[in-house]
XYZ file of N, CA, C and O in Angstrom:
532
model
N 21.512 39.351 -0.767
C 21.277 40.378 0.291
C 20.122 40.205 1.234
O 19.202 40.326 0.324
N 19.771 40.047 2.361
C 18.333 40.082 2.853
C 18.652 40.884 3.760
O 18.560 41.203 4.406
N 17.105 41.676 3.862
C 16.766 42.966 4.807
C 15.588 43.344 5.632
O 15.101 42.230 4.843
N 15.620 43.614 6.474
C 13.946 43.810 7.164
C 13.292 44.178 6.049
O 13.734 45.342 5.506
N 12.077 43.893 5.945
C 10.996 44.571 4.959
C 10.392 45.636 5.772
O 10.554 46.391 4.514
N 10.355 45.910 6.698
C 10.119 47.120 6.755
C 11.552 48.703 7.031
O 10.849 49.344 7.120
N 12.380 48.036 6.559
C 13.342 49.168 6.066
C 13.284 49.402 4.754
O 14.241 50.615 4.669
N 12.638 49.126 3.861
C 12.171 49.180 2.065
C 11.321 51.358 2.579
O 10.263 50.713 3.002
N 11.984 51.598 1.830
C 11.080 53.089 2.080
C 10.459 53.148 0.296
O 11.083 52.863 -0.397
N 9.178 53.952 0.342
C 8.430 53.639 -0.525
C 8.309 55.531 -0.986
O 7.339 55.677 -0.048
N 9.079 56.180 -1.535
C 8.592 56.844 -2.106
C 7.560 57.245 -3.123
O 6.833 56.490 -3.583
N 7.972 57.848 -3.716
C 6.671 58.588 -5.276
C 7.794 57.430 -6.490
O 8.575 56.581 -6.417
N 6.400 56.571 -6.916
C 6.215 56.028 -7.425
C 5.195 55.795 -8.894
O 4.453 56.546 -8.847
N 5.631 55.210 -10.155
C 5.074 54.885 -11.149
C 3.653 54.094 -10.911
O 2.682 54.878 -11.621
N 3.923 53.195 -10.366
C 2.607 52.017 -10.003
C 2.271 52.649 -9.000
O 3.049 52.650 -7.861
N 0.880 52.493 -8.840
C 0.190 53.663 -7.580
C -0.597 52.783 -7.097
O -1.283 52.270 -5.867
N -1.294 51.503 -8.277
C -2.342 50.312 -7.905
C -1.424 49.417 -8.148
O -0.540 48.480 -8.934
N -1.679 47.687 -6.915
C -1.885 46.841 -6.682
C -1.768 45.563 -7.626
O -1.987 44.884 -7.918
N -3.242 46.057 -8.053
C -4.300 45.411 -8.595
C -4.051 44.101 -7.523
O -3.723 43.932 -6.319
N -4.637 42.984 -8.183
C -5.336 41.184 -7.318
C -3.929 40.918 -6.994
O -2.996 40.616 -8.090
N -3.141 40.346 -6.085
C -2.156 39.931 -5.557
C -2.357 38.552 -4.708
O -1.142 38.042 -5.208
N -3.425 38.509 -5.545
C -3.952 36.839 -5.138
C -2.900 35.632 -5.472
O -2.556 34.671 -4.978
N -2.716 35.796 -6.813
C -2.148 34.980 -7.458
C -0.200 34.645 -7.290
O 0.483 34.096 -7.392
N -0.067 36.545 -7.426
C 1.262 36.144 -6.930
C 1.921 35.981 -5.927
O 3.141 35.248 -5.532
N 0.783 35.923 -4.637
C 0.909 35.614 -3.284
C 0.844 34.071 -3.658
O 1.991 33.415 -2.593
N 0.465 34.099 -4.252
C 0.197 31.816 -4.272
C 1.553 31.451 -4.951
O 2.378 30.449 -4.645
N 2.183 32.153 -6.125
C 3.492 32.109 -6.687
C 4.617 32.227 -5.432
O 5.440 31.035 -5.238
N 4.754 32.765 -4.424
C 5.720 33.491 -4.083
C 5.461 32.412 -2.631
O 7.194 31.980 -2.403
N 4.910 31.723 -2.469
C 4.472 30.897 -1.119
C 4.534 29.530 -1.969
O 5.523 29.042 -0.746
N 4.871 29.747 -2.999
C 4.700 27.889 -3.692
C 5.982 28.308 -4.225
O 6.842 26.718 -3.598
N 6.986 28.805 -4.413
C 8.440 28.513 -4.925
C 9.261 29.321 -4.568
O 10.554 29.636 -4.999
N 8.890 30.584 -3.457
C 9.918 31.814 -3.017
C 9.778 32.880 -3.515
O 9.188 32.724 -4.863
N 10.442 33.907 -3.851
C 10.529 35.360 -4.542
C 11.603 34.716 -5.287
O 12.880 34.804 -5.294
N 10.876 34.981 -6.666
C 12.000 34.456 -7.991
C 12.927 35.606 -8.264
O 14.260 35.617 -8.414
N 12.406 36.699 -7.965
C 13.184 37.722 -8.147
C 13.368 39.116 -7.801
O 12.162 39.116 -6.457
N 14.591 39.571 -7.087
C 14.470 39.963 -5.562
C 14.248 41.472 -5.755
O 13.868 41.781 -7.059
N 13.269 42.273 -4.554
C 13.258 43.776 -4.286
C 13.981 44.039 -4.978
O 15.530 43.860 -4.332
N 14.563 45.322 -6.094
C 15.489 46.179 -6.256
C 15.158 47.938 -5.544
O 14.575 48.091 -5.398
N 16.594 47.669 -4.550
C 16.494 48.729 -3.830
C 17.842 50.008 -4.002
O 18.866 49.241 -4.842
N 18.013 51.035 -3.520
C 18.976 51.777 -3.878
C 20.100 51.526 -2.524
O 19.264 50.940 -1.624
N 20.970 52.263 -2.719
C 21.566 52.176 -1.528
C 21.265 52.578 -0.232
O 21.979 52.541 0.942
N 20.301 53.823 -0.066
C 19.429 54.059 1.312
C 18.181 53.249 1.313
O 17.689 53.736 1.850
N 17.956 51.824 0.769
C 16.893 50.660 0.597
C 15.553 51.811 0.201
O 14.472 51.134 0.606
N 15.998 52.657 -0.554
C 14.680 53.209 -1.095
C 13.797 52.644 -2.660
O 15.064 51.766 -3.075
N 13.046 51.761 -2.222
C 12.146 51.048 -3.389
C 12.944 52.245 -5.189
O 12.180 52.698 -4.977
N 13.355 50.717 -5.651
C 13.640 51.182 -7.034
C 12.250 50.147 -7.989
O 11.387 50.969 -9.233
N 12.237 48.478 -7.492
C 11.203 48.284 -8.660
C 11.001 46.598 -7.731
O 11.777 46.731 -6.999
N 9.940 46.401 -7.859
C 8.990 44.875 -7.458
C 8.498 46.058 -6.314
O 7.901 45.112 -5.104
N 7.198 46.844 -6.406
C 6.359 47.063 -5.542
C 5.280 45.814 -5.297
O 4.910 45.805 -3.876
N 5.116 45.644 -6.309
C 4.404 44.155 -5.687
C 4.368 43.352 -5.307
O 3.542 42.609 -4.590
N 5.600 43.310 -5.468
C 6.926 41.640 -4.891
C 6.503 42.025 -3.521
O 6.746 41.570 -2.474
N 6.753 43.177 -3.202
C 7.249 43.394 -1.981
C 5.708 43.479 -0.920
O 6.094 43.172 -0.174
N 4.755 44.512 -1.851
C 3.324 44.210 -1.078
C 2.689 42.473 -0.753
O 2.018 42.313 -0.134
N 3.565 41.531 -1.263
C 2.510 40.534 -2.019
C 3.667 39.799 -0.496
O 3.065 38.914 0.622
N 5.267 39.790 -0.032
C 5.511 39.360 1.044
C 5.068 40.263 1.936
O 5.475 39.061 3.079
N 4.975 41.404 2.089
C 4.135 41.584 3.079
C 3.227 40.717 3.588
O 2.902 40.629 4.844
N 2.307 40.989 2.737
C 0.497 40.574 2.990
C 1.118 38.722 4.092
O 0.237 38.246 4.629
N 1.955 38.442 3.342
C 2.404 36.687 3.540
C 3.163 37.044 4.872
O 3.003 35.833 5.293
N 2.923 38.330 5.327
C 4.250 37.905 6.821
C 5.673 38.269 7.004
O 5.965 37.721 8.102
N 5.865 38.105 5.863
C 7.312 37.928 5.708
C 8.353 39.232 6.752
O 7.336 40.331 6.589
N 9.201 38.749 7.576
C 9.794 40.168 8.139
C 11.088 40.333 7.034
O 11.627 41.442 7.435
N 11.811 39.873 6.520
C 12.796 40.017 5.927
C 12.329 39.725 4.202
O 11.760 38.541 3.989
N 13.087 39.928 3.376
C 12.889 39.966 1.839
C 14.249 39.589 1.332
O 15.414 41.226 1.829
N 14.844 39.399 0.301
C 16.082 39.722 -0.881
C 15.987 40.870 -1.001
O 14.814 40.925 -2.429
N 16.848 41.466 -1.293
C 16.850 43.184 -2.379
C 18.321 42.546 -2.941
O 19.194 41.904 -2.917
N 18.579 43.185 -4.151
C 19.538 43.633 -4.716
C 19.589 45.182 -4.514
O 18.681 45.890 -5.315
N 20.988 45.722 -4.545
C 21.077 46.373 -4.529
C 21.595 47.497 -4.906
O 22.858 46.789 -6.230
N 21.073 48.779 -6.307
C 21.646 49.287 -6.359
C 21.547 50.407 -6.903
O 21.229 51.583 -6.515
N 23.433 51.010 -6.726
C 23.225 51.951 -6.713
C 23.236 53.167 -7.238
O 23.671 52.880 -8.937
N 22.232 54.181 -7.404
C 21.844 55.093 -8.020
C 22.605 57.067 -7.602
O 22.365 57.881 -8.137
N 22.913 56.981 -6.454
C 22.970 57.947 -5.523
C 22.752 59.457 -5.759
O 20.967 58.925 -5.133
N 22.773 60.504 -6.391
C 21.539 61.321 -6.324
C 21.099 61.754 -7.850
O 20.155 62.242 -8.214
N 20.816 60.270 -8.421
C 20.241 60.502 -10.687
C 19.229 59.926 -9.959
O 18.619 58.901 -10.461
N 18.168 60.569 -9.581
C 16.902 60.693 -9.983
C 16.254 59.905 -11.020
O 15.382 58.993 -10.625
N 17.184 60.284 -12.235
C 16.697 60.063 -13.652
C 16.547 58.463 -13.498
O 15.889 57.282 -13.639
N 17.976 57.225 -13.088
C 18.165 56.250 -12.928
C 17.228 55.106 -12.040
O 17.081 53.999 -12.532
N 16.940 55.719 -10.876
C 16.500 55.096 -10.291
C 14.207 54.862 -11.032
O 14.472 54.467 -10.657
N 14.185 56.396 -11.916
C 13.011 56.420 -11.994
C 12.959 55.244 -13.835
O 12.474 54.055 -13.480
N 13.930 55.420 -14.060
C 14.564 54.722 -15.217
C 14.248 52.642 -15.069
O 13.738 52.250 -15.418
N 14.594 52.731 -13.577
C 14.848 50.794 -13.343
C 13.454 50.602 -12.783
O 13.169 49.548 -13.069
N 12.154 51.219 -12.434
C 10.580 51.318 -12.582
C 10.523 50.882 -13.461
O 10.289 49.917 -13.597
N 10.352 51.979 -14.769
C 9.957 51.696 -15.382
C 10.039 50.691 -16.506
O 9.193 50.052 -16.665
N 11.566 50.345 -16.900
C 12.329 48.743 -17.397
C 11.863 48.277 -16.769
O 11.813 47.320 -17.310
N 11.692 47.753 -15.931
C 11.429 46.202 -15.209
C 10.551 45.993 -15.622
O 9.977 45.215 -15.903
N 9.120 47.051 -15.974
C 7.774 46.631 -16.222
C 7.240 46.883 -17.845
O 6.889 46.534 -18.511
N 8.568 47.323 -17.907
C 8.378 47.606 -19.854
C 7.764 46.407 -20.771
O 7.666 46.437 -21.809
N 9.316 45.127 -20.458
C 9.199 44.262 -21.465
C 8.150 43.007 -20.924
O 8.125 42.065 -21.758
N 7.340 43.241 -19.741
C 6.623 42.198 -18.562
C 5.701 41.937 -19.948
O 4.662 42.763 -20.408
N 5.489 40.389 -20.011
C 4.133 40.121 -20.540
C 3.356 38.908 -20.019
O 4.186 37.643 -19.776
N 2.725 38.839 -19.691
C 1.506 37.583 -19.204
C 1.739 36.241 -19.965
O 1.701 36.704 -21.307
N 1.465 35.875 -19.741
C 1.381 34.227 -20.047
C -0.298 34.236 -21.065
O -1.096 34.902 -20.346
N -0.085 33.372 -22.299
C -1.499 33.581 -22.384
C -1.954 32.635 -22.034
O -1.930 31.549 -21.211
N -3.510 32.217 -22.244
C -4.514 31.294 -21.969
C -3.851 29.785 -22.091
O -4.011 28.992 -21.477
N -3.644 29.951 -23.387
C -2.945 28.536 -23.854
C -1.969 27.846 -23.274
O -1.812 27.155 -22.977
N -1.078 28.901 -23.004
C 0.779 29.295 -21.970
C 0.301 28.409 -20.877
O 0.734 27.485 -20.424
N -0.549 29.252 -20.175
C -0.748 28.830 -18.704
C -1.691 27.623 -18.783
O -1.503 26.647 -17.802
N -2.614 27.167 -19.879
C -2.864 25.531 -19.382
C -1.930 24.618 -20.022
O -2.250 23.448 -19.621
N -1.276 24.678 -20.792
C -0.252 24.394 -21.202
C 0.802 23.790 -20.371
O 1.076 22.679 -19.775
N 0.985 25.045 -19.342
C 1.713 24.827 -17.739
C 1.126 23.585 -16.978
O 1.513 22.996 -16.686
N -0.211 23.400 -17.321
C -0.907 22.829 -16.045
C -0.822 21.475 -16.583
O -0.897 20.796 -15.810
N -0.884 21.148 -17.910
C -1.300 20.154 -18.523
C 0.258 19.386 -18.327
O 0.250 18.063 -18.204
N 1.039 19.907 -18.365
C 2.538 19.702 -17.833
C 3.402 18.886 -16.706
O 3.377 18.118 -16.436
N 2.562 19.798 -15.531
C 2.950 19.572 -14.269
C 1.656 18.631 -14.190
O 2.428 17.689 -13.264
N 0.652 18.140 -14.640
C 0.318 17.328 -14.280
C 0.353 16.019 -14.780
O 0.919 15.253 -13.902
N 0.966 15.910 -16.158
C 1.667 14.963 -16.397
C 3.100 14.079 -15.809
O 3.402 13.325 -15.321
N 4.083 15.082 -15.576
C 5.185 15.186 -14.193
C 4.738 14.316 -12.752
O 5.409 13.588 -12.777
N 3.186 14.952 -12.288
C 3.047 14.955 -11.030
C 2.347 13.108 -10.585
O 2.482 12.862 -9.921
N 1.552 13.190 -11.938
C 1.147 12.242 -12.552
C 1.310 11.434 -13.880
O 0.481 10.871 -14.354
N 2.511 10.254 -13.809
C 3.155 9.896 -15.010
C 2.107 8.520 -15.280
O 1.687 7.765 -14.558
N 1.879 8.082 -16.519
C 0.967 7.517 -16.979
C 1.599 6.382 -17.004
O 2.883 5.860 -17.486
N 1.073 4.899 -16.601
C 1.619 3.540 -16.764
C 2.235 3.382 -17.902
O 1.669 3.900 -19.052
N 3.229 2.408 -18.506
C 3.943 2.276 -20.015
C 2.961 1.119 -20.019
O 2.386 0.331 -19.401
N 2.849 1.080 -21.427
C 2.484 -0.588 -22.086
C 1.709 0.117 -23.620
O 1.108 1.489 -23.819
N 1.733 -0.730 -24.262
C 0.964 -0.256 -25.646
C -0.196 0.396 -25.451
O -0.966 1.069 -26.258
N -1.414 0.260 -24.782
C -2.390 0.896 -24.514
C -2.192 2.531 -24.572
O -3.049 3.355 -24.943
N -1.448 2.241 -23.238
C -1.397 3.969 -22.560
C -0.819 4.595 -24.137
O -1.118 5.839 -24.008
N 0.108 4.203 -24.643
C 0.703 4.534 -25.957
C -0.530 5.112 -26.839
O -0.464 6.020 -27.728
N -1.204 4.199 -26.874
C -2.006 4.534 -28.348
C -2.569 5.261 -26.751
O -3.411 6.252 -27.783
N -3.338 5.527 -26.268
C -3.957 6.389 -25.363
C -3.415 8.137 -25.929
O -4.042 9.085 -26.031
N -2.223 7.535 -25.555
C -1.215 8.869 -25.345
C -1.025 9.951 -26.598
O -1.787 10.998 -26.774
N -1.293 8.673 -28.268
C -0.967 9.771 -29.360
C -2.369 10.222 -29.015
O -2.952 11.106 -30.023
N -3.461 9.693 -29.042
C -5.545 10.140 -28.693
C -4.816 11.022 -28.564
O -5.852 12.235 -29.139
N -4.593 11.502 -27.446
C -4.613 12.595 -26.605
C -3.624 13.521 -27.528
O -4.247 15.108 -28.025
N -2.614 13.172 -28.309
C -2.021 14.746 -28.494
C -2.416 14.937 -30.618
O -2.764 15.847 -30.463
N -3.460 13.891 -30.943
C -4.146 14.416 -31.907
C -5.080 15.169 -31.259
O -5.509 16.243 -32.034
N -5.952 15.004 -30.635
C -6.824 15.806 -30.313
C -6.535 17.272 -29.469
O -7.947 17.721 -30.377
N -5.348 17.387 -29.378
C -5.222 18.640 -28.589
C -4.293 19.397 -29.940
O -4.550 20.267 -30.370
N -3.831 18.650 -31.287
C -3.305 19.588 -32.011
C -5.264 19.825 -33.036
O -4.958 20.964 -33.508
N -5.768 19.310 -32.595
C -7.405 19.817 -33.210
C -7.439 21.000 -32.573
O -8.435 22.073 -32.897
N -7.603 20.874 -31.569
C -8.078 21.838 -30.639
C -7.338 23.347 -30.764
O -8.009 24.497 -30.671
N -5.903 23.528 -31.130
C -5.218 24.453 -31.031
C -5.706 25.210 -32.541
O -5.059 26.661 -32.715
N -6.240 24.162 -33.440
C -6.695 24.963 -34.689
C -8.050 25.943 -34.928
O -8.010 26.506 -35.224
N -8.425 26.185 -33.850
C -9.963 26.601 -33.640
C -9.365 27.917 -33.727
O -8.763 28.729 -33.324
């Protein structure tokens, strides 16, 4: 469901600092909002504060939300915010580098041929030695 971004109410939050939103904004700009903003039935923000702020900075007027009924259960609302952030883990530097290399290979595939195959095998061998550091 999409709602006006200005209709989302923000009250007491565990997370007060957004940190640098530039990477998140680039991600949202490139592929869209992967995970919706979570609100209760009164459009009170439960989780997705950084995503919401990034969308605002991108100039979005509407945003995709998932509505979770919590009623008067303030503990349930607090649990939503806490548990969304609990199991999150950033990519390691190597995982991020692997993404960049895989994406580049898909965008710029190497021509086929015996010399290209030898070159590819050689690169894989080098990659194996680099990872053992």
